[in-house]
Tab-separated table of C-alpha atoms and ligand atoms in Angstrom:
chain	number	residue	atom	x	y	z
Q	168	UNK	CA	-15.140	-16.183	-22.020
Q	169	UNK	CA	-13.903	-16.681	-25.309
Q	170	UNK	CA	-11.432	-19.559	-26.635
Q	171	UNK	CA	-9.135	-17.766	-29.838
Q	172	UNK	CA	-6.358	-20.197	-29.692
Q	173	UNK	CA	-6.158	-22.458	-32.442
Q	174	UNK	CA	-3.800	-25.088	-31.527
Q	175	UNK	CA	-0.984	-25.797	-34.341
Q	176	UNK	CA	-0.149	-28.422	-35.880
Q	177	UNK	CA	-2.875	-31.031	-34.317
Q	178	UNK	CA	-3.041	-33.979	-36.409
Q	179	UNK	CA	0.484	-34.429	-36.667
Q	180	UNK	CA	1.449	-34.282	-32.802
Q	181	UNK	CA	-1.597	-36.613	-32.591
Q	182	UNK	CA	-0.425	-38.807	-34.785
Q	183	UNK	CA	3.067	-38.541	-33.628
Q	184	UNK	CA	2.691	-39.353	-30.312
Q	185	UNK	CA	0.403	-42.389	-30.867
Q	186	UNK	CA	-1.046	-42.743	-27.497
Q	187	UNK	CA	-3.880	-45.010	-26.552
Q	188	UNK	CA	-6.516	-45.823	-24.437
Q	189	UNK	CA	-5.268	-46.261	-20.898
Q	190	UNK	CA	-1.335	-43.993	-21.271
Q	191	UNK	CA	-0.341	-41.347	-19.276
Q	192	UNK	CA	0.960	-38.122	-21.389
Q	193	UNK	CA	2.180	-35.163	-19.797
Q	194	UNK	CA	1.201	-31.542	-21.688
Q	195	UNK	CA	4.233	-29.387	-21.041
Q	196	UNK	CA	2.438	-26.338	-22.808
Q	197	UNK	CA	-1.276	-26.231	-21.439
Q	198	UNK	CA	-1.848	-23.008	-22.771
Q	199	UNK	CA	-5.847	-23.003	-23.033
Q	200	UNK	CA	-5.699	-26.644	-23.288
Q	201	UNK	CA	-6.443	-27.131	-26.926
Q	202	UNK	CA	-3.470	-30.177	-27.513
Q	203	UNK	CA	-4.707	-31.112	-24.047
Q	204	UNK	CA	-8.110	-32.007	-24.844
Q	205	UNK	CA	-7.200	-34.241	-27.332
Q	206	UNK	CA	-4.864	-35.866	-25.466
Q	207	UNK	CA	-7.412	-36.404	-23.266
Q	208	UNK	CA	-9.470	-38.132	-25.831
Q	209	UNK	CA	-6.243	-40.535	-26.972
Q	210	UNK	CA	-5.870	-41.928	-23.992
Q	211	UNK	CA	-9.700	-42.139	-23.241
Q	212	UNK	CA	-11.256	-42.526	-19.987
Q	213	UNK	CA	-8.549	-45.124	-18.506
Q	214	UNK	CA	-5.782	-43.040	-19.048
Q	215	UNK	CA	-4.212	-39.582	-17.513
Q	216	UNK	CA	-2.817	-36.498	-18.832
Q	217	UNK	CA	-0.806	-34.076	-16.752
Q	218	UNK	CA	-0.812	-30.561	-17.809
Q	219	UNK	CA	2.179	-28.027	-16.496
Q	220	UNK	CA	2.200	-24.916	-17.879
Q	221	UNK	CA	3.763	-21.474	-15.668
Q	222	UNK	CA	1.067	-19.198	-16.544
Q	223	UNK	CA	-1.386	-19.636	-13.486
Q	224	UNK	CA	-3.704	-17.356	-15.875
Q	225	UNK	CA	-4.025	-19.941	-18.721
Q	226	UNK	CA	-3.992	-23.008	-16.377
Q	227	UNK	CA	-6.910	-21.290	-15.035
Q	228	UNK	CA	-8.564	-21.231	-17.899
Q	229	UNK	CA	-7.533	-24.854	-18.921
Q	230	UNK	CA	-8.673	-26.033	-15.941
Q	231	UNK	CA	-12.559	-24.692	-16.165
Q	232	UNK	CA	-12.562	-25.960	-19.798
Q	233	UNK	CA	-11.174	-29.355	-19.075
Q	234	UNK	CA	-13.696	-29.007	-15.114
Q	235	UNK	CA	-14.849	-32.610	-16.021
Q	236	UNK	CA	-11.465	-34.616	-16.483
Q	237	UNK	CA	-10.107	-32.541	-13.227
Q	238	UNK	CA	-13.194	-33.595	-11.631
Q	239	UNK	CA	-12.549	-37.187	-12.785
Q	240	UNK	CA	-8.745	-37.465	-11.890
Q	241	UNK	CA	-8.137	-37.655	-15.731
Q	242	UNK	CA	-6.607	-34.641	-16.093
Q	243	UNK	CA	-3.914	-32.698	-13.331
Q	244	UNK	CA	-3.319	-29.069	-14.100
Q	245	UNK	CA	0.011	-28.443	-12.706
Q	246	UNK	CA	1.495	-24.799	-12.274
Q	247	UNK	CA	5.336	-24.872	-13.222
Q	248	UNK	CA	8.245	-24.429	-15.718
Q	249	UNK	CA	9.661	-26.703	-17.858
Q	250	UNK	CA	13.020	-26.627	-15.761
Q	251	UNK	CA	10.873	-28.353	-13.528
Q	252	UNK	CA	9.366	-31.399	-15.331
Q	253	UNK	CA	11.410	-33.989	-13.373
Q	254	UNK	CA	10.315	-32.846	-9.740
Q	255	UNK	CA	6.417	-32.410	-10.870
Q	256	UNK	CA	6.730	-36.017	-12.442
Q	257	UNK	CA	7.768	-37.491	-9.688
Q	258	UNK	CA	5.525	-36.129	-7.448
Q	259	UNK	CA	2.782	-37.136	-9.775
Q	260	UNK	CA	4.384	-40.119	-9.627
Q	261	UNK	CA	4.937	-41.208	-13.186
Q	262	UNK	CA	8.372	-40.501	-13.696
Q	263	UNK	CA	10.103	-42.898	-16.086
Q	264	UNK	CA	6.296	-43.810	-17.237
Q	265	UNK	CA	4.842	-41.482	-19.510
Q	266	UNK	CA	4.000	-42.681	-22.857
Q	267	UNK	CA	4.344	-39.039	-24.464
Q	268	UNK	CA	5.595	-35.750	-23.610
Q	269	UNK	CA	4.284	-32.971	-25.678
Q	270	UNK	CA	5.901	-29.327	-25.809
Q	271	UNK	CA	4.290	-26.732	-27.773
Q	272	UNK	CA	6.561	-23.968	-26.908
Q	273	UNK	CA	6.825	-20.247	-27.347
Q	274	UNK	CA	4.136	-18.029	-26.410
Q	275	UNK	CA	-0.054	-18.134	-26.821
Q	276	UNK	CA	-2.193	-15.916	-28.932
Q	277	UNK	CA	-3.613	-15.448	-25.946
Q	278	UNK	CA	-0.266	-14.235	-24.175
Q	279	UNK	CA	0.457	-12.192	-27.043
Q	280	UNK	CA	-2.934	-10.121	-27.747
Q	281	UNK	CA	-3.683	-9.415	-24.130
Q	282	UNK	CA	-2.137	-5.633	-24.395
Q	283	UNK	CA	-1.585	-5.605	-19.592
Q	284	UNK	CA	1.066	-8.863	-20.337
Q	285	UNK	CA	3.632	-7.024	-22.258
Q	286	UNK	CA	4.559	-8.814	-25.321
Q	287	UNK	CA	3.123	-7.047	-27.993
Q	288	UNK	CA	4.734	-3.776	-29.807
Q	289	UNK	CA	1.032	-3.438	-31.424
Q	290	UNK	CA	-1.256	-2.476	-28.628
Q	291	UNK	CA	0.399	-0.344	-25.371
Q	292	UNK	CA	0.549	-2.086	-22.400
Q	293	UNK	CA	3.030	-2.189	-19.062
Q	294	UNK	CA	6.374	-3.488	-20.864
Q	295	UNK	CA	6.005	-7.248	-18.736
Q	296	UNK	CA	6.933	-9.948	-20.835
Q	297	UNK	CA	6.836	-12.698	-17.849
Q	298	UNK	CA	4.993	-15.429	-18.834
Q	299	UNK	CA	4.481	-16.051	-15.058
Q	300	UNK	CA	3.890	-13.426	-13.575
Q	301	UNK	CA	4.734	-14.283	-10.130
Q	302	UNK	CA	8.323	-14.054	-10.300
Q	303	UNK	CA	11.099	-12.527	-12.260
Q	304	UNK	CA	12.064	-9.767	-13.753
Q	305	UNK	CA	9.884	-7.873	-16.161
Q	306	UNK	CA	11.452	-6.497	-19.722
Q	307	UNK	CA	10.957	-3.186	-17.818
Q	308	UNK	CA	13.632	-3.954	-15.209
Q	309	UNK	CA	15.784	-5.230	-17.822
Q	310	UNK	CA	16.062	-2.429	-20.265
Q	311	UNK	CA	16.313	0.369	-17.484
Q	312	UNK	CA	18.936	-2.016	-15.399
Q	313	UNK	CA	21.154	-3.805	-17.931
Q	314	UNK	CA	24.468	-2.480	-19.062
Q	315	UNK	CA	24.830	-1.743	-23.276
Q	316	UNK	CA	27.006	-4.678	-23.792
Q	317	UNK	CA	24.814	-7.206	-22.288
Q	318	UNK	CA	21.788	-5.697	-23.825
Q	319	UNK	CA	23.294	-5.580	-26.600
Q	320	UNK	CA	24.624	-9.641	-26.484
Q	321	UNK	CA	20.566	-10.533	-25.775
Q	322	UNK	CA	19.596	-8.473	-28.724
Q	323	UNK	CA	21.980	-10.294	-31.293
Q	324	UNK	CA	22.010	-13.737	-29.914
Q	325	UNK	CA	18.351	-14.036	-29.409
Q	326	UNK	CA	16.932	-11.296	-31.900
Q	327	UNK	CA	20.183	-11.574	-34.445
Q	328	UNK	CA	19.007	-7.774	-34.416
Q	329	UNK	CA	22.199	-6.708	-36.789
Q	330	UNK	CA	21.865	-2.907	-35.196
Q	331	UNK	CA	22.047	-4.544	-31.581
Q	332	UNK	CA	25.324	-2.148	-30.178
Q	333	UNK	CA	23.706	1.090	-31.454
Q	334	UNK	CA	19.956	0.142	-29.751
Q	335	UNK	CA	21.706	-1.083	-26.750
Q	336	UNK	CA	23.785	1.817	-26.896
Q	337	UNK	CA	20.605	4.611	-27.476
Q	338	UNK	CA	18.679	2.696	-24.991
Q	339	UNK	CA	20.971	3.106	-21.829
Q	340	UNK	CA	21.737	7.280	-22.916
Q	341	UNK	CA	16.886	7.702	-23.098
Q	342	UNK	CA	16.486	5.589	-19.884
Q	343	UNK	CA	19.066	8.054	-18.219
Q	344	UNK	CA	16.038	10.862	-18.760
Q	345	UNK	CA	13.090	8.440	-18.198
Q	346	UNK	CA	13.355	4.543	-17.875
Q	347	UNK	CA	10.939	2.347	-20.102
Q	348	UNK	CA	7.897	1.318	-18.769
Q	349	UNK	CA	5.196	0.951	-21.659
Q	350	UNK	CA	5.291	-1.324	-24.545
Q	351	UNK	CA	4.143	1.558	-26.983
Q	352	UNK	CA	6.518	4.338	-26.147
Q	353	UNK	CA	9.504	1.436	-26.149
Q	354	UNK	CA	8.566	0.071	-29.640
Q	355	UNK	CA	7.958	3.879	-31.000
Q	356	UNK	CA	11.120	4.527	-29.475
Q	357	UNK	CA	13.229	1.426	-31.284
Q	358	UNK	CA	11.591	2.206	-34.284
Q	359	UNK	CA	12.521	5.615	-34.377
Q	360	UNK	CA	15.977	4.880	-33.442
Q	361	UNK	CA	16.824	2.083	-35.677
Q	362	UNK	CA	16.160	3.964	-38.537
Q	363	UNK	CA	15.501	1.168	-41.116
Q	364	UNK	CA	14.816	3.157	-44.398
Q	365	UNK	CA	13.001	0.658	-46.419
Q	366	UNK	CA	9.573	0.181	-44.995
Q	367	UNK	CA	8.791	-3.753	-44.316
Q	368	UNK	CA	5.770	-5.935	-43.399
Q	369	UNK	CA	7.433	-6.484	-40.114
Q	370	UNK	CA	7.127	-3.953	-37.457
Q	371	UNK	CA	11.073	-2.772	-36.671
Q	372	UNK	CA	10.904	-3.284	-32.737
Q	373	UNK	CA	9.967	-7.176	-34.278
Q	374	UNK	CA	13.797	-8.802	-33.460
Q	375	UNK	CA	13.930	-6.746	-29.897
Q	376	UNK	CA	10.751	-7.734	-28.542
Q	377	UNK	CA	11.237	-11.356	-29.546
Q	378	UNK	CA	15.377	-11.197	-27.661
Q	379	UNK	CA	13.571	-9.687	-24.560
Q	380	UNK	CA	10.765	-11.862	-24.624
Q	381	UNK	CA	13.226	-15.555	-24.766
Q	382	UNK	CA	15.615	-14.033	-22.102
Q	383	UNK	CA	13.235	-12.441	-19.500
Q	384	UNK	CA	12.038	-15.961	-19.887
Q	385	UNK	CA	15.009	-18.150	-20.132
Q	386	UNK	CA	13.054	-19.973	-22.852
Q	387	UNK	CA	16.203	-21.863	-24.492
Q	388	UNK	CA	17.857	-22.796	-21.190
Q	389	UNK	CA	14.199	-23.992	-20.140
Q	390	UNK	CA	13.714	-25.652	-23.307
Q	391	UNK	CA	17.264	-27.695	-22.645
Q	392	UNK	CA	16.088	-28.362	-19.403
Q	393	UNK	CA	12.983	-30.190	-20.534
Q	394	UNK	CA	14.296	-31.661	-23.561
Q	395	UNK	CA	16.701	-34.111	-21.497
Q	396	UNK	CA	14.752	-34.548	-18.403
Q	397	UNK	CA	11.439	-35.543	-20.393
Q	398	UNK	CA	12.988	-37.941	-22.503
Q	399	UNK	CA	14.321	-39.350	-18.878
Q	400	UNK	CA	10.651	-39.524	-17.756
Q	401	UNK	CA	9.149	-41.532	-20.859
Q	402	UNK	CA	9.028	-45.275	-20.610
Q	403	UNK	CA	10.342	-47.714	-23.156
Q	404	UNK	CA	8.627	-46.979	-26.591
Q	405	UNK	CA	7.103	-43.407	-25.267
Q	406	UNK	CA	7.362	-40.678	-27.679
Q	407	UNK	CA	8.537	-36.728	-26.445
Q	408	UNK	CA	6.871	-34.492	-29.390
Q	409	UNK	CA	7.973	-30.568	-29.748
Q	410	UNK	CA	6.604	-27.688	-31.372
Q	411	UNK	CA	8.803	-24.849	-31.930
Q	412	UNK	CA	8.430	-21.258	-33.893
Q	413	UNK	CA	12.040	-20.403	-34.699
Q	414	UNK	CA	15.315	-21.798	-35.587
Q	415	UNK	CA	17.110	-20.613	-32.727
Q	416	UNK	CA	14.994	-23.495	-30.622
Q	417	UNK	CA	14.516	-26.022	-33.457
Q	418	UNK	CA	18.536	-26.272	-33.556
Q	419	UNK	CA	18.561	-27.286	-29.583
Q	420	UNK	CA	15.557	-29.462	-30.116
Q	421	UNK	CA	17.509	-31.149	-33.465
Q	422	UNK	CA	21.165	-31.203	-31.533
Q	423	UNK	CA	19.631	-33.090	-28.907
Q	424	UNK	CA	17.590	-35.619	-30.511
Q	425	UNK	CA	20.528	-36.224	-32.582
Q	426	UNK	CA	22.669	-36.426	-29.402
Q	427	UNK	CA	20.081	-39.086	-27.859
Q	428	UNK	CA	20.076	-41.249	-31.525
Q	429	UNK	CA	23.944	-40.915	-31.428
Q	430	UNK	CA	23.183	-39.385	-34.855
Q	431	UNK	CA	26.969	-38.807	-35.190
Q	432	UNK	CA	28.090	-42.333	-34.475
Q	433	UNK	CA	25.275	-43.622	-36.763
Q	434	UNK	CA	26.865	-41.584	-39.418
Q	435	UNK	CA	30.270	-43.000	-39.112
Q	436	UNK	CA	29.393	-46.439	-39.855
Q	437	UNK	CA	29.010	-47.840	-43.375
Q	438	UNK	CA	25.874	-48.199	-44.273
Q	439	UNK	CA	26.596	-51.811	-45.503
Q	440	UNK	CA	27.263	-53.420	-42.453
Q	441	UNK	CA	25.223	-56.629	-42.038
Q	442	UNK	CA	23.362	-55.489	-39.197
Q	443	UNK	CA	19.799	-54.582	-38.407
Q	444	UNK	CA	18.734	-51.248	-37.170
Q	445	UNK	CA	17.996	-52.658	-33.557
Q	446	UNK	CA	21.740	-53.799	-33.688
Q	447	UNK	CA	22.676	-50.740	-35.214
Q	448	UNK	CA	21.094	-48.643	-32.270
Q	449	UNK	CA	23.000	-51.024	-29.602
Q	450	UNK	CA	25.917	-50.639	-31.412
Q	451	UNK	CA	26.479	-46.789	-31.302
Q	452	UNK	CA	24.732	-46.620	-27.663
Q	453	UNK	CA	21.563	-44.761	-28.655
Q	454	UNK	CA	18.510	-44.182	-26.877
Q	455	UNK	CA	16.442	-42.792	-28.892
Q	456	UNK	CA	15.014	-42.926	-32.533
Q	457	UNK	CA	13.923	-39.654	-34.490
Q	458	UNK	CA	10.190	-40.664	-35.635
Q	459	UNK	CA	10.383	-38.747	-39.078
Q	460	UNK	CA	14.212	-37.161	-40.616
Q	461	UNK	CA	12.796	-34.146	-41.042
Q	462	UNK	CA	10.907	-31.659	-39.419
Q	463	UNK	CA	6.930	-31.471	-39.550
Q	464	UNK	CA	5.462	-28.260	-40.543
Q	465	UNK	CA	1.803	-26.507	-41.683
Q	466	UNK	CA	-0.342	-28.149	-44.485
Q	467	UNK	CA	-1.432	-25.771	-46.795
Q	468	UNK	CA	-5.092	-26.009	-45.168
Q	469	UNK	CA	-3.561	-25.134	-41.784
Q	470	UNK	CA	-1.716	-22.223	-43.446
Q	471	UNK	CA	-4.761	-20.578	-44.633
Q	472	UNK	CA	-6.802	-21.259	-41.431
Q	473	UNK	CA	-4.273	-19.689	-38.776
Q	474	UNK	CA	-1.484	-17.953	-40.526
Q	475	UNK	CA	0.406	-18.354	-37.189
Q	476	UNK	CA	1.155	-22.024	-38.045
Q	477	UNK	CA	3.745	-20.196	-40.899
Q	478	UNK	CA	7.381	-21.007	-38.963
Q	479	UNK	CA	6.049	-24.393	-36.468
Q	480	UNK	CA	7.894	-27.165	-36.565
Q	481	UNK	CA	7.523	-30.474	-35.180
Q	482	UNK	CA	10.240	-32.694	-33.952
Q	483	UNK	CA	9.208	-36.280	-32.639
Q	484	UNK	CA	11.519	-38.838	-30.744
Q	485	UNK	CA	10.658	-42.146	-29.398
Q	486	UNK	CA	12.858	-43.878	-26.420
Q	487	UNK	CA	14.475	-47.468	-26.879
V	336	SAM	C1	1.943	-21.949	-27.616
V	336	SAM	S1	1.252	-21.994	-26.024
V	336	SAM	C2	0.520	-23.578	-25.906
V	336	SAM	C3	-0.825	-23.681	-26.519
V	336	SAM	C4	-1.524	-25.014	-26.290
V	336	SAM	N1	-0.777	-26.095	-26.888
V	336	SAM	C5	-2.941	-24.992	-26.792
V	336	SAM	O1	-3.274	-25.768	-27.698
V	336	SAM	O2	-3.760	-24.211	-26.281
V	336	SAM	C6	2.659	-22.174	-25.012
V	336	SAM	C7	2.376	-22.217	-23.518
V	336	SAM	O3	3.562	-22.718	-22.913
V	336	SAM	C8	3.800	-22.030	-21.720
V	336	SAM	N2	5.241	-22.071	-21.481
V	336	SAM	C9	6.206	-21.550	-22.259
V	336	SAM	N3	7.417	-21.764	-21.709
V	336	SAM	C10	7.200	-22.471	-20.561
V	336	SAM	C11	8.063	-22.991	-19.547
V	336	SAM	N4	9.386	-22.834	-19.586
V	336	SAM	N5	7.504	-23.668	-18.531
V	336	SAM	C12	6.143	-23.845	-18.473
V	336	SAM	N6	5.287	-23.354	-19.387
V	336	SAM	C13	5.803	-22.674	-20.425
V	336	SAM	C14	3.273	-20.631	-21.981
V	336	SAM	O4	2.928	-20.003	-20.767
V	336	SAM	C15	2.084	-20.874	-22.898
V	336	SAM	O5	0.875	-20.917	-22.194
């Protein structure tokens, strides 16, 4: 079995986070465990990492890797969404303990190049999408069941497709004759439709895929979810660390770490008030403080060695 995934930005959650020898970190975002193992390593052979992730597939895989730390108690592979971080913390019983939360969201290279899940408009495969595939509805189900409008609402609010009425609209008139089942003849068939005359480096099914792909997965509602209740579960001084791959999560991920700083209250005072920043943070009730101001992204070595790493972005946060 072969390993492709190249975990992003890897020195700077490490760093980030700042665990050590003895902490417990959760890994929302096993994936094939690649931030996991060196999680593993930070908090050496005293400490505990707990790794969720709702693709039993990749947990799998994870969990032969990492066979010697799941042997050793080091490291708990945990099936589950993000949506439910508070109930598997508890039940792991570290809730309101963990000295870092990680989230590298989105989906693998793994997810993505496997042509039977679904996601990818390059190779044909059945038109899935689920990143577990236990439950839910497939991006099959929702392009042959949805009505135009609210395809066409997914298409421009998570794919700011600007053609999203007249695909929504084309879509619901083919599936009539013969709903969508296949990645290939979907993507042919959006490309054909939209009619973009200027050719581009991006495939034109690019902005549809990626709107079917966040709703059949309720990624930003999930990624909400976590946000709040994994900053809950860190103890005093733990750090929650998230990796996203487009704006339309890093602007949740900023809007709540500002919300937990009380970035707007900070703001409001003058900046020559006689008062340290501990005081400062009592003052305007926050309970949090944003590690760097702005967002972490590639180094130029990165960028050359996995031109995936283009559009990450890392946000850290550390609890008061
Ligand atoms: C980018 S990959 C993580 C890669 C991993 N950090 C590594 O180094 O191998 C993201 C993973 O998060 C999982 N994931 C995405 N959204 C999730 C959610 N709401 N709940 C649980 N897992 C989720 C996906 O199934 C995928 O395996």
């Amino acid at each position: 079995m072969s390993f492709k995934h190249i975990s992003v930005l890897l020195d700077e959650t490490i760093q980030g986070l700042q665990l050590k020898e003895g902490m417990v970190a959760v890994d929302c975002t096993v994936g094939l465990g690649g931030h996991t193992e060196h999680l593993l390593q930070q908090v050496g052979t005293t400490g505990k990492v707990i790794g969720i992730d709702q693709d039993m597939n990749a947990l799998n895989i994870a969990r032969s890797r990492l066979a010697v730390d799941v042997d050793s108690g080091r490291f708990k592979p945990v099936q589950g969404r993000f949506s439910e971080f508070e109930r598997i913390a508890k039940e792991c019983g570290v809730f309101g303990k963990i000295n870092g939360v990680l989230a590298d969201i989105g989906v693998s290279s793994m997810q993505l190049d496997a042509p039977e899940r679904g996601f990818s408009f390059m190779s044909d495969g059945p038109l899935d999408m689920r990143m577990d595939q236990s439950t839910g509805q497939t991006a099959a189900n929702v392009v042959n069941t949805l009505s135009d409008a609210e395809l066409a609402k997914i298409f421009w609010q998570y794919g700011e497709e600007p053609k999203s009425r007249m695909i929504a609209a084309k879509i619901v008139k083919a599936r009539d004759e013969k709903p969508f089942s296949r990645t290939g003849e979907f993507a042919e068939f959006v490309k054909r439709e939209l009619r973009y005359p200027k050719p581009s480096k991006k495939h034109p099914a690019t902005k549809i895929f990626q709107a079917l792909r966040i709703h059949v997965n309720a990624e930003l509602e999930e990624l909400k979810a976590l946000l709040l209740s994994a900053f809950e579960g860190l103890a005093p001084g733990g750090r929650l660390a998230v990796i996203s791959f487009h704006s339309l999560e890093d602007r949740i991920i900023k809007h709540a770490m500002q919300a937990l700083t009380a970035q707007h209250l900070q703001q409001a005072i003058p900046r020559d008030l006689p008062v340290t920043s501990i005081q400062m943070n009592q003052i305007v009730g926050a309970k949090g403080v944003i590690v760097k101001p702005f967002p972490m992204g590639p180094s130029e070595k990165e960028l050359s060695e996995n031109p995936r790493s283009r559009s990450a972005k890392l946000r850290v946060i550390e609890k008061l």
